[in-house]
CSV table of C-alpha atoms in Angstrom, one decimal:
chain,number,residue,atom,x,y,z
A,1,UNK,CA,0.0,0.0,0.0
A,2,UNK,CA,1.4,3.4,-1.1
A,3,UNK,CA,1.9,6.1,1.5
A,4,UNK,CA,0.4,9.0,-0.4
A,5,UNK,CA,1.0,11.5,2.5
A,6,UNK,CA,4.7,11.5,1.6
A,7,UNK,CA,5.6,14.2,-1.0
A,8,UNK,CA,6.1,12.5,-4.5
A,9,UNK,CA,9.2,13.3,-6.6
A,10,UNK,CA,7.2,14.1,-9.8
A,11,UNK,CA,3.6,15.2,-10.6
A,12,UNK,CA,1.8,13.1,-13.1
A,13,UNK,CA,-0.9,15.2,-14.6
A,14,UNK,CA,-3.7,12.9,-16.1
A,15,UNK,CA,-5.1,14.5,-19.3
A,16,UNK,CA,-7.1,11.6,-20.6
A,17,UNK,CA,-10.6,12.9,-19.6
A,18,UNK,CA,-9.9,16.0,-21.8
A,19,UNK,CA,-7.1,15.3,-24.4
A,20,UNK,CA,-8.1,11.7,-24.7
A,21,UNK,CA,-11.8,12.0,-24.9
A,22,UNK,CA,-11.9,14.9,-27.4
A,23,UNK,CA,-9.7,12.8,-29.8
A,24,UNK,CA,-12.1,9.9,-30.1
A,25,UNK,CA,-15.3,9.9,-32.1
A,26,UNK,CA,-17.5,8.3,-29.4
A,27,UNK,CA,-18.8,10.5,-26.5
A,28,UNK,CA,-18.4,9.0,-23.0
A,29,UNK,CA,-21.5,9.5,-20.8
A,30,UNK,CA,-21.2,11.9,-17.9
A,31,UNK,CA,-21.8,9.1,-15.4
A,32,UNK,CA,-18.9,7.1,-16.9
A,33,UNK,CA,-16.7,10.1,-16.7
A,34,UNK,CA,-17.4,10.4,-13.1
A,35,UNK,CA,-16.5,6.7,-12.5
A,36,UNK,CA,-13.3,7.1,-14.4
A,37,UNK,CA,-12.3,10.3,-12.5
A,38,UNK,CA,-13.1,8.4,-9.2
A,39,UNK,CA,-10.8,5.5,-10.2
A,40,UNK,CA,-7.9,8.0,-11.1
A,41,UNK,CA,-8.3,9.7,-7.8
A,42,UNK,CA,-8.3,6.4,-6.0
A,43,UNK,CA,-5.1,5.5,-7.7
A,44,UNK,CA,-3.4,8.5,-6.3
A,45,UNK,CA,-3.6,10.9,-9.2
A,46,UNK,CA,-3.3,14.4,-7.9
A,47,UNK,CA,-4.0,16.6,-11.0
A,48,UNK,CA,-6.5,15.8,-13.6
A,49,UNK,CA,-7.4,17.7,-16.8
A,50,UNK,CA,-11.1,16.9,-16.8
A,51,UNK,CA,-12.6,19.1,-19.6
A,52,UNK,CA,-12.3,21.6,-22.4
A,53,UNK,CA,-14.6,24.6,-22.4
A,54,UNK,CA,-15.4,24.9,-26.1
A,55,UNK,CA,-18.7,25.0,-28.0
A,56,UNK,CA,-20.6,21.7,-27.9
A,57,UNK,CA,-21.2,21.9,-31.6
A,58,UNK,CA,-17.4,21.7,-32.2
A,59,UNK,CA,-16.6,19.0,-29.5
A,60,UNK,CA,-19.8,17.3,-28.3
A,61,UNK,CA,-17.5,15.1,-26.2
A,62,UNK,CA,-17.1,18.1,-23.9
A,63,UNK,CA,-20.7,19.4,-23.7
A,64,UNK,CA,-20.9,18.4,-20.0
A,65,UNK,CA,-17.6,20.2,-19.1
A,66,UNK,CA,-19.1,22.4,-16.3
A,67,UNK,CA,-20.9,19.4,-14.8
A,68,UNK,CA,-17.7,17.3,-14.8
A,69,UNK,CA,-15.6,20.1,-13.3
A,70,UNK,CA,-18.1,20.5,-10.5
A,71,UNK,CA,-18.1,16.8,-9.7
A,72,UNK,CA,-14.3,16.5,-9.8
A,73,UNK,CA,-13.9,19.3,-7.4
A,74,UNK,CA,-15.7,17.3,-4.7
A,75,UNK,CA,-12.4,15.2,-4.4
A,76,UNK,CA,-10.1,16.7,-1.9
A,77,UNK,CA,-6.4,17.2,-2.6
A,78,UNK,CA,-6.9,17.0,-6.3
A,79,UNK,CA,-6.2,19.8,-8.8
A,80,UNK,CA,-9.0,20.0,-11.3
A,81,UNK,CA,-7.8,21.5,-14.5
A,82,UNK,CA,-9.7,22.6,-17.6
A,83,UNK,CA,-8.5,23.6,-21.1
A,84,UNK,CA,-9.8,27.1,-22.2
A,85,UNK,CA,-9.0,28.4,-25.7
A,86,UNK,CA,-10.5,31.9,-25.2
A,87,UNK,CA,-11.9,34.4,-22.6
A,88,UNK,CA,-15.5,32.9,-22.9
A,89,UNK,CA,-14.2,29.4,-22.1
A,90,UNK,CA,-12.2,30.9,-19.1
A,91,UNK,CA,-15.3,32.5,-17.7
A,92,UNK,CA,-17.3,29.3,-17.9
A,93,UNK,CA,-14.3,27.2,-16.4
A,94,UNK,CA,-14.0,29.7,-13.5
A,95,UNK,CA,-17.7,29.7,-12.9
A,96,UNK,CA,-17.6,25.8,-12.7
A,97,UNK,CA,-14.9,26.0,-10.0
A,98,UNK,CA,-11.8,24.8,-12.0
A,99,UNK,CA,-8.5,25.1,-9.9
A,100,UNK,CA,-6.3,25.5,-12.9
A,101,UNK,CA,-6.7,26.7,-16.4
A,102,UNK,CA,-4.5,25.7,-19.3
A,103,UNK,CA,-4.3,27.4,-22.6
A,104,UNK,CA,-3.1,26.0,-25.9
A,105,UNK,CA,-0.7,28.5,-27.4
A,106,UNK,CA,0.8,27.1,-30.6
A,107,UNK,CA,4.3,28.1,-31.7
A,108,UNK,CA,3.3,27.1,-35.2
A,109,UNK,CA,1.3,29.9,-37.0
A,110,UNK,CA,-0.4,27.3,-39.3
A,111,UNK,CA,-1.5,25.1,-36.4
A,112,UNK,CA,-2.6,28.0,-34.3
A,113,UNK,CA,-4.9,29.3,-37.2
A,114,UNK,CA,-6.3,25.8,-37.7
A,115,UNK,CA,-6.8,25.1,-34.0
A,116,UNK,CA,-8.1,28.4,-32.6
A,117,UNK,CA,-8.3,30.7,-35.6
A,118,UNK,CA,-5.9,33.1,-34.0
A,119,UNK,CA,-2.2,33.9,-34.5
A,120,UNK,CA,0.3,33.1,-31.7
A,121,UNK,CA,0.5,36.8,-31.1
A,122,UNK,CA,-3.3,37.0,-30.7
A,123,UNK,CA,-3.1,34.1,-28.2
A,124,UNK,CA,-0.6,36.0,-26.0
A,125,UNK,CA,-3.3,38.8,-25.8
A,126,UNK,CA,-5.8,36.1,-24.9
A,127,UNK,CA,-3.6,35.0,-22.1
A,128,UNK,CA,-3.4,38.6,-20.9
A,129,UNK,CA,-7.1,39.0,-20.9
A,130,UNK,CA,-7.7,35.6,-19.1
A,131,UNK,CA,-5.0,36.5,-16.5
A,132,UNK,CA,-6.8,39.7,-15.8
A,133,UNK,CA,-10.2,37.9,-15.5
A,134,UNK,CA,-8.5,35.4,-13.1
A,135,UNK,CA,-7.0,38.1,-11.0
A,136,UNK,CA,-10.4,39.8,-10.6
A,137,UNK,CA,-12.5,36.6,-10.0
A,138,UNK,CA,-10.3,34.0,-8.6
A,139,UNK,CA,-6.7,34.9,-7.8
A,140,UNK,CA,-5.9,31.4,-6.4
A,141,UNK,CA,-6.5,29.8,-9.7
A,142,UNK,CA,-3.4,28.9,-11.7
A,143,UNK,CA,-3.0,29.7,-15.4
A,144,UNK,CA,-0.7,27.6,-17.6
A,145,UNK,CA,0.2,28.4,-21.1
A,146,UNK,CA,1.1,25.2,-22.9
A,147,UNK,CA,3.3,25.9,-26.0
A,148,UNK,CA,1.9,23.4,-28.5
A,149,UNK,CA,3.8,22.2,-31.6
A,150,UNK,CA,6.9,23.2,-29.8
A,151,UNK,CA,8.9,20.5,-31.5
A,152,UNK,CA,7.5,20.6,-34.9
A,153,UNK,CA,4.2,20.7,-36.8
A,154,UNK,CA,2.5,18.5,-39.3
A,155,UNK,CA,1.1,21.6,-41.1
A,156,UNK,CA,4.1,24.0,-41.0
A,157,UNK,CA,6.9,21.5,-40.5
A,158,UNK,CA,9.9,22.9,-38.7
A,159,UNK,CA,9.2,25.3,-35.7
A,160,UNK,CA,12.1,27.7,-34.8
A,161,UNK,CA,13.3,27.1,-31.2
A,162,UNK,CA,13.8,30.8,-30.8
A,163,UNK,CA,10.0,31.2,-31.6
A,164,UNK,CA,9.1,28.6,-28.9
A,165,UNK,CA,11.1,30.2,-26.2
A,166,UNK,CA,10.0,33.7,-27.1
A,167,UNK,CA,6.3,32.7,-27.0
A,168,UNK,CA,6.7,31.0,-23.8
A,169,UNK,CA,8.4,34.1,-22.2
A,170,UNK,CA,5.7,36.4,-23.6
A,171,UNK,CA,2.9,34.2,-22.2
A,172,UNK,CA,4.5,34.4,-18.6
A,173,UNK,CA,4.9,38.2,-19.0
A,174,UNK,CA,1.2,38.3,-19.9
A,175,UNK,CA,0.2,36.7,-16.6
A,176,UNK,CA,0.5,32.9,-17.0
A,177,UNK,CA,1.9,31.3,-13.9
A,178,UNK,CA,3.8,28.9,-15.9
A,179,UNK,CA,4.5,27.7,-19.5
A,180,UNK,CA,5.4,24.2,-20.5
A,181,UNK,CA,6.2,22.6,-23.9
A,182,UNK,CA,4.0,20.1,-25.8
A,183,UNK,CA,5.0,17.7,-28.5
A,184,UNK,CA,1.6,18.0,-30.1
A,185,UNK,CA,2.5,15.9,-33.2
A,186,UNK,CA,5.0,13.5,-31.9
A,187,UNK,CA,8.0,14.9,-33.7
A,188,UNK,CA,10.3,15.4,-30.7
A,189,UNK,CA,13.5,13.5,-30.1
A,190,UNK,CA,15.4,13.3,-26.7
A,191,UNK,CA,18.3,15.6,-27.8
A,192,UNK,CA,15.8,18.3,-28.9
A,193,UNK,CA,13.8,17.9,-25.6
A,194,UNK,CA,16.9,18.4,-23.5
A,195,UNK,CA,17.9,21.5,-25.5
A,196,UNK,CA,14.5,23.2,-25.5
A,197,UNK,CA,13.7,22.4,-21.8
A,198,UNK,CA,17.2,23.6,-20.9
A,199,UNK,CA,16.6,27.0,-22.7
A,200,UNK,CA,13.1,27.2,-21.2
A,201,UNK,CA,14.2,26.6,-17.6
A,202,UNK,CA,17.1,29.1,-18.0
A,203,UNK,CA,14.7,31.7,-19.4
A,204,UNK,CA,11.8,31.1,-17.1
A,205,UNK,CA,13.1,29.5,-13.9
A,206,UNK,CA,10.4,28.5,-11.6
A,207,UNK,CA,7.7,29.5,-14.3
A,208,UNK,CA,8.9,26.7,-16.6
A,209,UNK,CA,6.1,24.2,-16.7
A,210,UNK,CA,5.1,20.7,-17.8
A,211,UNK,CA,6.4,18.3,-20.5
A,212,UNK,CA,3.5,17.1,-22.6
A,213,UNK,CA,4.8,14.4,-24.8
A,214,UNK,CA,3.1,12.2,-27.4
A,215,UNK,CA,4.1,8.7,-28.3
A,216,UNK,CA,3.4,8.8,-32.1
A,217,UNK,CA,6.8,7.6,-33.1
A,218,UNK,CA,7.5,5.5,-29.9
A,219,UNK,CA,9.7,8.2,-28.2
A,220,UNK,CA,7.3,9.4,-25.6
A,221,UNK,CA,9.0,7.8,-22.5
A,222,UNK,CA,12.4,8.6,-23.9
A,223,UNK,CA,11.4,12.2,-24.2
A,224,UNK,CA,10.0,12.3,-20.7
A,225,UNK,CA,13.2,10.9,-19.3
A,226,UNK,CA,15.2,13.6,-21.3
A,227,UNK,CA,12.9,16.3,-19.8
A,228,UNK,CA,13.4,14.8,-16.3
A,229,UNK,CA,17.2,14.9,-16.7
A,230,UNK,CA,16.8,18.7,-17.4
A,231,UNK,CA,14.8,19.3,-14.1
A,232,UNK,CA,11.2,18.9,-15.4
A,233,UNK,CA,9.1,17.5,-12.5
A,234,UNK,CA,5.6,17.7,-14.1
A,235,UNK,CA,4.5,15.4,-16.9
A,236,UNK,CA,1.2,15.1,-18.7
A,237,UNK,CA,0.0,11.7,-19.7
A,238,UNK,CA,-3.2,9.9,-20.6
A,239,UNK,CA,-4.5,6.5,-19.3
A,240,UNK,CA,-4.4,3.9,-22.0
A,241,UNK,CA,-2.6,6.4,-24.3
A,242,UNK,CA,-5.8,8.1,-25.5
A,243,UNK,CA,-5.3,11.4,-27.2
A,244,UNK,CA,-4.1,13.4,-30.1
A,245,UNK,CA,-5.2,16.7,-31.8
A,246,UNK,CA,-8.1,17.1,-34.3
A,247,UNK,CA,-6.1,19.7,-36.1
A,248,UNK,CA,-2.7,17.9,-36.4
A,249,UNK,CA,-3.1,14.9,-38.7
A,250,UNK,CA,-1.3,11.8,-37.5
A,251,UNK,CA,-0.8,13.1,-34.0
A,252,UNK,CA,-1.9,10.0,-32.3
A,253,UNK,CA,-1.5,9.0,-28.7
A,254,UNK,CA,-0.3,10.7,-25.5
A,255,UNK,CA,2.4,9.0,-23.3
A,256,UNK,CA,0.6,6.2,-21.6
A,257,UNK,CA,0.1,7.0,-17.8
A,258,UNK,CA,0.6,3.4,-16.7
A,259,UNK,CA,4.0,3.1,-18.5
A,260,UNK,CA,5.2,6.5,-17.3
A,261,UNK,CA,4.3,5.7,-13.7
A,262,UNK,CA,6.1,2.4,-14.1
A,263,UNK,CA,9.2,3.9,-15.6
A,264,UNK,CA,9.7,6.4,-12.7
A,265,UNK,CA,8.7,4.0,-10.0
A,266,UNK,CA,11.2,1.5,-11.4
A,267,UNK,CA,13.9,4.3,-11.2
A,268,UNK,CA,13.1,4.9,-7.6
A,269,UNK,CA,11.4,8.2,-8.5
A,270,UNK,CA,8.1,8.5,-6.5
A,271,UNK,CA,4.9,9.4,-8.3
A,272,UNK,CA,2.4,8.9,-5.5
A,273,UNK,CA,0.4,6.7,-7.9
A,274,UNK,CA,-0.4,3.0,-7.0
A,275,UNK,CA,0.6,1.0,-10.1
A,276,UNK,CA,-2.0,-1.7,-9.5
A,277,UNK,CA,-4.8,0.9,-9.0
A,278,UNK,CA,-3.9,3.0,-12.1
A,279,UNK,CA,-4.0,-0.2,-14.3
A,280,UNK,CA,-7.4,-1.0,-12.6
A,281,UNK,CA,-8.6,2.5,-13.7
A,282,UNK,CA,-8.6,1.2,-17.3
A,283,UNK,CA,-11.8,-0.8,-16.5
A,284,UNK,CA,-14.2,2.2,-16.1
A,285,UNK,CA,-12.5,3.8,-19.2
A,286,UNK,CA,-13.1,0.7,-21.2
A,287,UNK,CA,-16.7,0.4,-20.0
A,288,UNK,CA,-17.3,4.1,-20.9
A,289,UNK,CA,-15.7,3.7,-24.5
A,290,UNK,CA,-16.6,0.2,-25.6
A,291,UNK,CA,-14.4,-0.9,-28.5
A,292,UNK,CA,-11.9,1.9,-28.2
A,293,UNK,CA,-8.3,0.8,-28.4
A,294,UNK,CA,-6.3,1.2,-25.2
A,295,UNK,CA,-2.6,1.2,-25.3
A,296,UNK,CA,0.3,0.5,-22.8
A,297,UNK,CA,3.1,-2.0,-22.4
A,298,UNK,CA,3.0,-2.4,-18.7
A,299,UNK,CA,-0.7,-3.3,-18.4
A,300,UNK,CA,-0.1,-6.0,-21.1
A,301,UNK,CA,3.2,-7.4,-19.6
A,302,UNK,CA,2.5,-7.0,-16.0
A,303,UNK,CA,5.1,-6.1,-13.4
A,304,UNK,CA,8.5,-7.8,-13.3
A,305,UNK,CA,8.9,-10.7,-11.0
A,306,UNK,CA,9.7,-9.4,-7.5
A,307,UNK,CA,8.9,-5.8,-8.4
A,308,UNK,CA,7.7,-4.0,-5.3
A,309,UNK,CA,6.6,-0.4,-5.4
A,310,UNK,CA,8.4,1.6,-2.7
A,311,UNK,CA,6.3,3.7,-0.2
């Protein structure tokens, strides 16, 4: 039995209920979402991105966003996070009681226009407006600007590293508490991850945020380890590897939460997440999305003989 009272070494931020669900065609029922969130919390997950506040006509999977946020906030000691692409979404997320807002700010101009119909510069001003709203209504709420397509883009191709660091810096100057880097389309490699996160942390210090990696080309865990080596301590992942981006063709699959937890725990890096229980959390996910493919090497292979998770 894990001792969750001890401070873990890393924060695994589960993004499946948002990033995962908005990337599949089926719509999980609200009741099934509740059961999935309950199972994640029972496993020791301490931060969950539960919804995206976008028009239901665009993403019917997120039509119950306010209801899901309100339910999730009943769990003590869990940070409930919501994605907000604009000021209207932020107003709705704050009204629902979200503890943390995350904004997608794409370093690729082509992806930004396709995803939110705004330029990266427009999105910095959106960050500024949302930060002002947050300061006025709920100063305790954290605001994260995730720099998407930070490592390359299926629409634009190469994304200049200077553009990525400049955009992250502008977002923090505009009022974001932190800015992390997202490999939205799975282009990143470990050397690139080391280089960019080193620059980000030199530039932003304590305001440098999470690593959000995709496993599109099988390098998700390697890239997370590279980010860990550069001092990153918050990692986004998705149970069963669900996720992608509707506006980034071929961008399949977030890093699998179960595999990420196993990697760190096997290294002696405490996640605060019970491996057996996080694997068990796949059951309500499978029930809520019948027929949807779930990924993960650890759930399939099981734990090594004699492996014991340290308290």
